[in-house]
Tab-separated table of C-alpha atoms in Angstrom:
chain	number	residue	atom	x	y	z
A	1	VAL	CA	-21.988	-101.688	-65.999
A	2	LYS	CA	-21.715	-99.150	-68.658
A	3	ASN	CA	-18.914	-97.746	-71.190
A	4	GLY	CA	-16.507	-99.547	-68.885
A	5	CYS	CA	-17.978	-97.822	-65.940
A	6	ILE	CA	-19.714	-99.566	-62.374
A	7	VAL	CA	-22.751	-97.107	-62.859
A	8	LEU	CA	-24.937	-96.444	-59.516
A	9	PRO	CA	-27.850	-96.115	-59.000
A	10	ASP	CA	-27.711	-92.628	-57.089
A	11	GLY	CA	-25.882	-91.645	-60.857
A	12	MET	CA	-23.088	-91.861	-59.689
A	13	SER	CA	-20.267	-94.323	-61.951
A	14	TYR	CA	-17.267	-94.881	-61.435
A	15	ARG	CA	-13.985	-96.407	-63.778
A	16	VAL	CA	-12.461	-98.956	-61.025
A	17	LEU	CA	-13.494	-100.484	-58.422
A	18	ILE	CA	-10.650	-100.865	-55.536
A	19	LEU	CA	-10.460	-104.307	-52.978
A	20	SER	CA	-9.031	-103.885	-49.932
A	21	ASP	CA	-5.310	-105.776	-49.229
A	22	ASP	CA	-5.250	-108.674	-46.736
A	23	ARG	CA	-8.639	-108.696	-46.337
A	24	PRO	CA	-11.182	-111.895	-46.283
A	25	MET	CA	-14.363	-112.015	-48.198
A	26	THR	CA	-17.992	-113.378	-48.774
A	27	LEU	CA	-18.651	-116.141	-51.231
A	28	GLN	CA	-21.487	-113.745	-52.493
A	29	ALA	CA	-19.422	-110.849	-52.389
A	30	LEU	CA	-16.358	-112.747	-54.798
A	31	GLN	CA	-19.434	-113.492	-57.262
A	32	LYS	CA	-20.172	-110.193	-57.707
A	33	ILE	CA	-17.111	-108.976	-58.658
A	34	ALA	CA	-17.070	-111.796	-61.687
A	35	PHE	CA	-20.088	-110.857	-62.744
A	36	LEU	CA	-18.861	-107.533	-62.711
A	37	ILE	CA	-15.720	-107.956	-64.790
A	38	GLU	CA	-17.303	-109.621	-67.007
A	39	GLU	CA	-19.484	-106.875	-68.043
A	40	GLY	CA	-17.440	-104.795	-68.409
A	41	ALA	CA	-15.746	-103.224	-65.024
A	42	THR	CA	-11.778	-103.023	-64.425
A	43	ILE	CA	-11.117	-104.013	-60.635
A	44	VAL	CA	-8.537	-103.515	-58.818
A	45	GLY	CA	-6.516	-105.042	-55.540
A	46	PRO	CA	-4.752	-108.724	-55.341
A	47	PRO	CA	-7.177	-111.947	-54.014
A	48	PRO	CA	-9.155	-112.037	-50.818
A	49	THR	CA	-7.461	-113.682	-48.431
A	50	GLY	CA	-9.509	-116.457	-47.735
A	51	LEU	CA	-13.916	-117.173	-46.978
A	52	ALA	CA	-15.343	-114.264	-44.489
A	53	GLY	CA	-17.161	-116.002	-41.652
A	54	MET	CA	-18.525	-120.223	-41.594
A	55	PRO	CA	-19.493	-121.711	-44.749
A	56	THR	CA	-23.212	-122.340	-44.633
A	57	ARG	CA	-23.220	-125.241	-47.575
A	58	PRO	CA	-21.017	-128.095	-48.365
A	59	ASP	CA	-19.139	-126.263	-51.298
A	60	GLU	CA	-18.673	-122.892	-50.616
A	61	GLU	CA	-15.539	-123.389	-49.717
A	62	GLN	CA	-14.566	-125.050	-53.092
A	63	GLN	CA	-16.258	-122.578	-54.628
A	64	PHE	CA	-14.731	-119.717	-53.765
A	65	LYS	CA	-10.809	-121.167	-53.968
A	66	LEU	CA	-12.183	-122.425	-58.751
A	67	LEU	CA	-13.353	-118.752	-58.044
A	68	VAL	CA	-10.147	-117.572	-56.766
A	69	THR	CA	-7.984	-118.420	-58.809
A	70	LYS	CA	-10.177	-118.836	-62.388
A	71	LEU	CA	-9.977	-114.668	-61.830
A	72	TRP	CA	-6.760	-113.821	-60.207
A	73	GLY	CA	-5.145	-117.460	-62.146
A	74	ARG	CA	-2.497	-119.963	-60.668
A	75	GLY	CA	1.253	-118.322	-59.219
A	76	SER	CA	2.887	-117.177	-56.363
A	77	GLY	CA	0.354	-115.367	-54.434
A	78	ASN	CA	-2.486	-115.976	-57.095
A	79	THR	CA	-0.874	-112.639	-58.563
A	80	ALA	CA	0.534	-113.850	-61.663
A	81	ALA	CA	-0.624	-112.087	-64.171
A	82	PRO	CA	-0.733	-108.218	-63.364
A	83	LYS	CA	-3.977	-107.563	-65.363
A	84	ARG	CA	-6.198	-110.156	-66.691
A	85	ARG	CA	-8.761	-110.070	-69.303
A	86	ILE	CA	-12.232	-111.380	-68.936
A	87	GLY	CA	-15.643	-111.380	-70.065
A	88	SER	CA	-15.037	-107.984	-71.333
A	89	GLY	CA	-13.381	-106.050	-68.592
A	90	TYR	CA	-10.441	-106.731	-66.294
A	91	LEU	CA	-8.754	-107.869	-62.491
A	92	VAL	CA	-5.932	-105.826	-62.307
A	93	SER	CA	-3.546	-107.357	-59.544
A	94	GLY	CA	0.410	-105.800	-58.751
A	95	GLN	CA	-0.452	-102.268	-59.487
A	96	SER	CA	-2.019	-98.909	-57.805
A	97	ALA	CA	-5.479	-97.968	-59.501
A	98	ARG	CA	-3.496	-94.141	-60.774
A	99	GLN	CA	-1.414	-95.795	-62.726
A	100	THR	CA	-4.540	-98.228	-64.218
A	101	LEU	CA	-6.368	-95.593	-64.484
A	102	GLN	CA	-3.291	-93.212	-66.443
A	103	GLU	CA	-2.339	-96.769	-68.393
A	104	GLY	CA	-5.860	-96.182	-70.337
A	105	GLY	CA	-5.162	-92.895	-70.826
A	106	PHE	CA	-7.066	-91.028	-67.990
A	107	PRO	CA	-5.462	-88.617	-66.356
A	108	PRO	CA	-6.085	-87.995	-62.220
A	109	ASP	CA	-9.065	-85.655	-61.972
A	110	PHE	CA	-6.618	-83.690	-59.535
A	111	GLU	CA	-3.339	-82.738	-58.782
A	112	GLN	CA	-1.618	-80.024	-57.728
A	113	THR	CA	2.108	-78.757	-57.379
A	114	GLY	CA	3.746	-76.423	-55.379
A	115	LEU	CA	3.116	-77.421	-52.112
A	116	SER	CA	4.759	-77.367	-48.753
A	117	PRO	CA	6.886	-80.290	-47.691
A	118	ALA	CA	4.235	-80.079	-44.752
A	119	GLY	CA	1.196	-79.290	-46.307
A	120	GLU	CA	-1.916	-80.760	-46.618
A	121	MET	CA	-4.699	-80.248	-49.016
A	122	HIS	CA	-8.082	-81.909	-48.656
A	123	TRP	CA	-10.212	-82.397	-52.243
A	124	ILE	CA	-13.873	-83.926	-53.486
A	125	HIS	CA	-15.174	-83.485	-56.896
A	126	ARG	CA	-19.227	-84.372	-57.290
A	127	LYS	CA	-20.343	-83.839	-61.341
A	128	MET	CA	-24.143	-82.643	-61.647
A	129	SER	CA	-25.498	-82.793	-65.048
A	130	ASP	CA	-22.660	-81.059	-66.755
A	131	THR	CA	-21.801	-79.439	-63.973
A	132	ASP	CA	-18.173	-80.521	-62.153
A	133	ILE	CA	-17.690	-78.833	-58.606
A	134	TYR	CA	-14.446	-79.527	-57.165
A	135	PHE	CA	-14.335	-77.970	-53.016
A	136	ILE	CA	-10.232	-77.999	-51.899
A	137	SER	CA	-9.594	-76.781	-48.629
A	138	SER	CA	-5.742	-76.365	-47.152
A	139	HIS	CA	-5.523	-78.695	-43.348
A	140	TRP	CA	-2.866	-76.385	-42.196
A	141	GLN	CA	-1.936	-72.940	-41.253
A	142	PRO	CA	0.596	-71.247	-43.713
A	143	PRO	CA	-0.913	-69.657	-47.246
A	144	GLU	CA	-0.120	-71.491	-50.362
A	145	GLN	CA	0.179	-71.043	-53.679
A	146	LEU	CA	-0.305	-73.615	-55.930
A	147	GLU	CA	-1.226	-74.967	-59.620
A	148	CYS	CA	-4.214	-77.324	-59.642
A	149	LYS	CA	-5.122	-78.940	-62.900
A	150	PHE	CA	-8.634	-80.114	-63.006
A	151	ARG	CA	-9.613	-82.959	-65.484
A	152	VAL	CA	-12.219	-80.775	-67.057
A	153	THR	CA	-11.812	-78.920	-70.262
A	154	GLY	CA	-13.828	-76.638	-72.910
A	155	LYS	CA	-15.213	-74.678	-70.048
A	156	GLN	CA	-15.405	-71.741	-68.262
A	157	PRO	CA	-13.051	-71.749	-64.700
A	158	GLU	CA	-15.196	-70.076	-62.038
A	159	LEU	CA	-13.853	-69.101	-58.520
A	160	TRP	CA	-15.975	-69.768	-55.198
A	161	ASP	CA	-15.423	-67.973	-52.046
A	162	PRO	CA	-17.203	-70.102	-49.579
A	163	VAL	CA	-16.803	-67.715	-46.816
A	164	THR	CA	-17.918	-64.802	-48.578
A	165	GLY	CA	-20.165	-66.255	-51.234
A	166	ALA	CA	-18.371	-63.707	-54.014
A	167	ILE	CA	-18.424	-65.664	-56.932
A	168	ARG	CA	-16.466	-64.803	-60.301
A	169	ASP	CA	-14.445	-66.013	-62.841
A	170	ALA	CA	-10.783	-67.470	-62.937
A	171	ALA	CA	-8.908	-64.849	-65.067
A	172	ALA	CA	-5.848	-66.754	-65.223
A	173	PHE	CA	-6.245	-70.978	-66.835
A	174	ARG	CA	-5.330	-72.423	-69.770
A	175	GLN	CA	-5.892	-75.121	-71.304
A	176	GLU	CA	-3.854	-78.916	-72.164
A	177	ASN	CA	-3.702	-82.407	-71.799
A	178	GLU	CA	-7.342	-83.250	-71.119
A	179	GLN	CA	-6.843	-80.889	-67.825
A	180	THR	CA	-7.916	-77.305	-66.751
A	181	VAL	CA	-4.430	-75.212	-65.249
A	182	ILE	CA	-5.873	-73.321	-62.498
A	183	PRO	CA	-2.901	-70.712	-60.569
A	184	MET	CA	-4.311	-70.709	-56.881
A	185	GLU	CA	-4.029	-69.012	-53.785
A	186	PHE	CA	-4.775	-70.096	-50.173
A	187	ASP	CA	-5.316	-68.562	-47.011
A	188	PRO	CA	-4.238	-70.315	-43.639
A	189	CYS	CA	-6.463	-73.423	-43.836
A	190	GLY	CA	-8.220	-71.474	-46.633
A	191	SER	CA	-10.503	-73.602	-49.461
A	192	ALA	CA	-12.178	-72.137	-53.095
A	193	PHE	CA	-15.036	-74.126	-54.652
A	194	VAL	CA	-14.065	-74.011	-58.279
A	195	VAL	CA	-17.203	-74.740	-60.503
A	196	PHE	CA	-17.436	-76.083	-64.283
A	197	ARG	CA	-20.327	-74.687	-66.101
A	198	ARG	CA	-20.160	-72.695	-69.094
A	199	ALA	CA	-19.392	-74.272	-72.254
A	200	ILE	CA	-15.702	-72.525	-73.907
A	201	ASP	CA	-12.971	-72.739	-76.919
A	202	GLU	CA	-11.182	-76.304	-76.464
A	203	GLY	CA	-7.602	-74.987	-76.166
A	204	ALA	CA	-9.439	-70.734	-74.366
A	205	ALA	CA	-7.153	-69.683	-72.239
A	206	GLY	CA	-7.468	-67.057	-69.387
A	207	SER	CA	-4.870	-64.456	-70.724
A	208	ALA	CA	-4.111	-62.522	-66.385
A	209	LYS	CA	-1.350	-63.485	-64.469
A	210	THR	CA	-2.932	-64.513	-61.511
A	211	ASN	CA	-6.425	-65.288	-60.192
A	212	TYR	CA	-5.895	-62.800	-56.939
A	213	PRO	CA	-5.323	-59.113	-57.311
A	214	ARG	CA	-3.094	-58.401	-54.290
A	215	VAL	CA	-4.399	-56.320	-50.980
A	216	LYS	CA	-0.385	-54.789	-50.927
A	217	ARG	CA	-0.484	-50.566	-49.755
A	218	ILE	CA	-1.072	-49.645	-46.917
A	219	LEU	CA	-3.022	-46.579	-45.917
A	220	VAL	CA	-3.694	-46.243	-42.574
A	221	THR	CA	-2.269	-48.379	-39.338
A	222	LEU	CA	-4.229	-47.546	-36.650
A	223	SER	CA	-2.216	-47.233	-33.476
A	224	GLY	CA	-2.181	-45.622	-30.572
A	225	VAL	CA	-4.600	-45.437	-28.288
A	226	TRP	CA	-8.057	-47.064	-27.714
A	227	GLU	CA	-11.063	-47.417	-25.359
A	228	VAL	CA	-12.061	-51.227	-24.867
A	229	SER	CA	-14.625	-52.301	-22.268
A	230	PHE	CA	-14.801	-56.064	-20.690
A	231	ASP	CA	-17.905	-57.845	-18.878
A	232	PRO	CA	-17.121	-57.285	-15.715
A	233	ALA	CA	-19.340	-59.980	-14.387
A	234	TRP	CA	-16.760	-62.366	-16.037
A	235	GLY	CA	-14.047	-60.010	-14.107
A	236	GLY	CA	-13.360	-57.264	-16.565
A	237	PRO	CA	-12.720	-53.754	-16.334
A	238	GLU	CA	-16.067	-52.041	-18.075
A	239	LYS	CA	-14.209	-49.911	-19.433
A	240	VAL	CA	-10.260	-49.384	-19.882
A	241	THR	CA	-7.434	-47.206	-22.413
A	242	PHE	CA	-5.050	-49.361	-24.035
A	243	ASP	CA	-2.296	-47.299	-24.671
A	244	SER	CA	-1.784	-50.089	-28.035
A	245	LEU	CA	-2.724	-52.570	-28.698
A	246	VAL	CA	-1.685	-56.175	-27.034
A	247	ASP	CA	-2.177	-59.633	-26.229
A	248	TRP	CA	-4.457	-59.827	-22.705
A	249	THR	CA	-2.242	-61.875	-21.360
A	250	THR	CA	0.502	-59.869	-21.172
A	251	ARG	CA	-1.361	-57.456	-19.468
A	252	ARG	CA	-0.875	-57.245	-15.241
A	253	GLU	CA	-4.290	-56.548	-14.219
A	254	PRO	CA	-6.065	-60.201	-14.054
A	255	GLY	CA	-9.381	-58.937	-14.865
A	256	ILE	CA	-7.602	-59.271	-18.202
A	257	LYS	CA	-5.064	-61.171	-17.760
A	258	TYR	CA	-7.468	-64.244	-17.195
A	259	TYR	CA	-10.353	-63.026	-19.213
A	260	SER	CA	-12.423	-65.040	-21.215
A	261	GLY	CA	-15.431	-63.351	-22.776
A	262	THR	CA	-16.102	-60.584	-25.457
A	263	ALA	CA	-14.506	-56.910	-25.334
A	264	VAL	CA	-15.697	-54.497	-27.545
A	265	TYR	CA	-12.525	-52.129	-29.058
A	266	ARG	CA	-13.245	-48.981	-29.751
A	267	LYS	CA	-11.505	-46.138	-31.966
A	268	ARG	CA	-12.088	-42.370	-34.122
A	269	PHE	CA	-9.651	-41.007	-36.498
A	270	ASP	CA	-9.487	-39.585	-39.922
A	271	PHE	CA	-8.777	-41.702	-43.074
A	272	PRO	CA	-6.117	-39.258	-46.445
A	273	SER	CA	-8.648	-40.400	-48.677
A	274	ALA	CA	-6.176	-39.151	-51.911
A	275	GLY	CA	-5.904	-41.600	-54.608
A	276	ALA	CA	-8.190	-44.408	-53.349
A	277	GLU	CA	-11.432	-42.567	-54.127
A	278	GLN	CA	-12.361	-45.482	-56.937
A	279	ALA	CA	-10.238	-48.328	-55.425
A	280	ARG	CA	-10.999	-51.693	-53.370
A	281	LEU	CA	-10.488	-50.944	-49.851
A	282	PHE	CA	-10.413	-53.505	-47.144
A	283	LEU	CA	-9.571	-52.936	-43.062
A	284	ASP	CA	-7.446	-56.009	-41.767
A	285	LEU	CA	-6.938	-56.390	-38.037
A	286	GLY	CA	-4.352	-58.381	-37.854
A	287	ASP	CA	-3.529	-60.658	-36.132
A	288	LEU	CA	-6.391	-61.506	-33.085
A	289	HIS	CA	-8.003	-63.992	-30.782
A	290	ASP	CA	-9.976	-66.133	-31.567
A	291	VAL	CA	-13.340	-64.686	-33.253
A	292	GLY	CA	-14.517	-60.689	-34.343
A	293	SER	CA	-16.643	-58.720	-35.927
A	294	VAL	CA	-16.535	-54.768	-36.999
A	295	ARG	CA	-19.024	-51.887	-37.362
A	296	LEU	CA	-17.505	-49.080	-39.116
A	297	ASN	CA	-19.277	-45.898	-39.041
A	298	GLY	CA	-22.994	-47.933	-38.324
A	299	TYR	CA	-22.477	-50.528	-40.615
A	300	ASP	CA	-22.148	-53.782	-39.189
A	301	LEU	CA	-19.478	-55.540	-41.468
A	302	GLY	CA	-19.974	-59.468	-40.430
A	303	ILE	CA	-17.672	-61.212	-38.395
A	304	VAL	CA	-14.679	-62.416	-39.149
A	305	TRP	CA	-13.125	-65.701	-38.036
A	306	THR	CA	-10.744	-66.830	-41.078
A	307	ARG	CA	-7.658	-65.378	-41.688
A	308	PRO	CA	-6.167	-63.565	-43.114
A	309	ALA	CA	-9.366	-61.103	-40.326
A	310	ARG	CA	-10.115	-58.666	-43.276
A	311	VAL	CA	-12.689	-56.725	-44.004
A	312	GLU	CA	-14.162	-54.653	-47.442
A	313	ILE	CA	-14.610	-50.890	-46.565
A	314	SER	CA	-14.622	-49.613	-49.714
A	315	ASN	CA	-17.219	-46.074	-49.597
A	316	LEU	CA	-18.406	-46.280	-45.657
A	317	LEU	CA	-15.021	-44.019	-44.701
A	318	LYS	CA	-15.053	-40.323	-43.989
A	319	THR	CA	-11.961	-37.723	-43.951
A	320	LYS	CA	-13.120	-37.025	-40.693
A	321	SER	CA	-13.683	-38.331	-37.357
A	322	ASN	CA	-14.276	-42.112	-38.399
A	323	ASP	CA	-15.882	-44.326	-35.461
A	324	LEU	CA	-14.025	-47.484	-35.524
A	325	GLU	CA	-15.948	-51.005	-33.335
A	326	VAL	CA	-14.002	-54.206	-32.969
A	327	THR	CA	-15.734	-56.762	-30.689
A	328	ILE	CA	-13.300	-59.845	-30.058
A	329	VAL	CA	-14.521	-62.742	-27.762
A	330	ASN	CA	-11.810	-65.906	-27.144
A	331	LEU	CA	-11.779	-69.196	-25.649
A	332	TRP	CA	-12.563	-70.029	-21.850
A	333	PRO	CA	-9.149	-72.165	-21.019
A	334	ASN	CA	-7.605	-68.545	-19.608
A	335	ARG	CA	-10.778	-67.920	-16.866
A	336	LEU	CA	-10.038	-71.690	-16.341
A	337	ILE	CA	-6.499	-70.888	-15.603
A	338	GLY	CA	-7.249	-68.034	-13.218
A	339	ASP	CA	-10.035	-69.699	-11.883
A	340	ALA	CA	-7.671	-72.905	-11.316
A	341	GLY	CA	-5.593	-69.846	-8.810
A	342	LEU	CA	-8.370	-69.124	-6.719
A	343	PRO	CA	-10.434	-69.894	-3.570
A	344	ILE	CA	-13.821	-71.833	-4.322
A	345	ALA	CA	-16.071	-68.860	-3.430
A	346	GLU	CA	-14.150	-66.754	-5.306
A	347	ARG	CA	-14.018	-68.314	-9.557
A	348	LEU	CA	-16.511	-67.157	-11.994
A	349	THR	CA	-16.762	-70.941	-13.453
A	350	GLU	CA	-17.500	-73.928	-12.247
A	351	THR	CA	-16.453	-77.780	-14.110
A	352	ASN	CA	-16.187	-80.797	-13.481
A	353	VAL	CA	-13.439	-81.292	-15.850
A	354	HIS	CA	-9.693	-79.812	-15.250
A	355	LYS	CA	-7.756	-79.703	-17.902
A	356	PHE	CA	-5.974	-76.744	-16.851
A	357	SER	CA	-4.218	-75.241	-13.514
A	358	SER	CA	-2.947	-72.241	-12.352
A	359	HIS	CA	0.194	-73.335	-13.551
A	360	SER	CA	-0.925	-73.948	-17.340
A	361	PRO	CA	0.203	-71.701	-19.951
A	362	LEU	CA	-2.539	-69.006	-21.425
A	363	PHE	CA	-3.797	-68.915	-24.362
A	364	PRO	CA	-3.113	-65.340	-26.722
A	365	SER	CA	-6.339	-63.386	-26.695
A	366	GLY	CA	-7.204	-60.036	-28.024
A	367	LEU	CA	-7.080	-57.780	-31.145
A	368	ILE	CA	-3.585	-57.821	-30.825
A	369	GLY	CA	-2.788	-56.475	-34.180
A	370	PRO	CA	-1.526	-54.076	-36.221
A	371	VAL	CA	-5.059	-53.052	-37.792
A	372	ARG	CA	-4.564	-51.505	-41.221
A	373	VAL	CA	-6.404	-50.207	-44.045
A	374	LEU	CA	-5.023	-51.213	-47.301
A	375	MET	CA	-5.483	-50.797	-51.363
A	376	GLU	CA	-6.004	-53.650	-53.688
A	377	GLU	CA	-4.023	-53.379	-56.096
A	378	PRO	CA	-5.175	-54.970	-59.750
A	379	ALA	CA	-3.643	-58.217	-60.619
């Protein structure tokens, strides 16, 4: 125990140790808890419900009961005093660890406001030398705009994108009440690292209104005809023309309606570049199922697997004849559903997991769009 914190051999430290409710405990564990409190630790939780396991010595159960009484005191449920000073530390019973830390002047390590009622955010914090690293992730589909508070001050917050690897300083933040407050935005099931590693003045703030430039202005919508190639080995046509982008499951052809696998979309388009020469440009694929990759004018722009389905295309567009290739891969259920209605000899798949029948609903598939060229607007 050092400065009231329980320090582990790997360097991790904890201000409080929380005991489980309604659990028995061994005498050895109870003795260790008593030692930690005597040395200055803060322990939060109710007394154990009894001795765990069978006693190995005649006086073991008696020692256990005496130590419980010494720590938690006498009275109803052995919780007469909500906070007891024992040696150099404290035993707290009848209130939460959060309340205990707040009473001690410690704000939450992380908290957020503005989350939708059904939203769910997860987070974790790791400290390395003089660097604090937080990882925050959304666990639901709707996008979120939150105000996130971190128990760190005197350091410049950085936003690290776990998908692209991009690193940038937060331009909008403030420091108050021993916390750094950052307005943050999360795409569907989005996540971010927030890293504090460079010193700045206490009380310094970012003057920008937001940390996220707006990608709003639509320059081009790629409507009309697309050439699409499927894999004939999995029942699809080698080449077909789509008059517009649609869900494969809405097509009449069984080879497309029930197709599972890879399909390649190709389109040639012009781009009126006036006013966008120095701007950051993005290709937004709209709705797609389920994973895609993009090639533009021979450049591989990588795989799109998060939402929004968007890649940067700055400096890659030509005024005339841009060649776009989008490869889409969907899931297997549609092929299994289609095969379930065919004679065994005509099926393309074989499985011992009979989760789907010919009457099962099909999964949305393909590039549904709209596919658009967007220009970033300043934050």
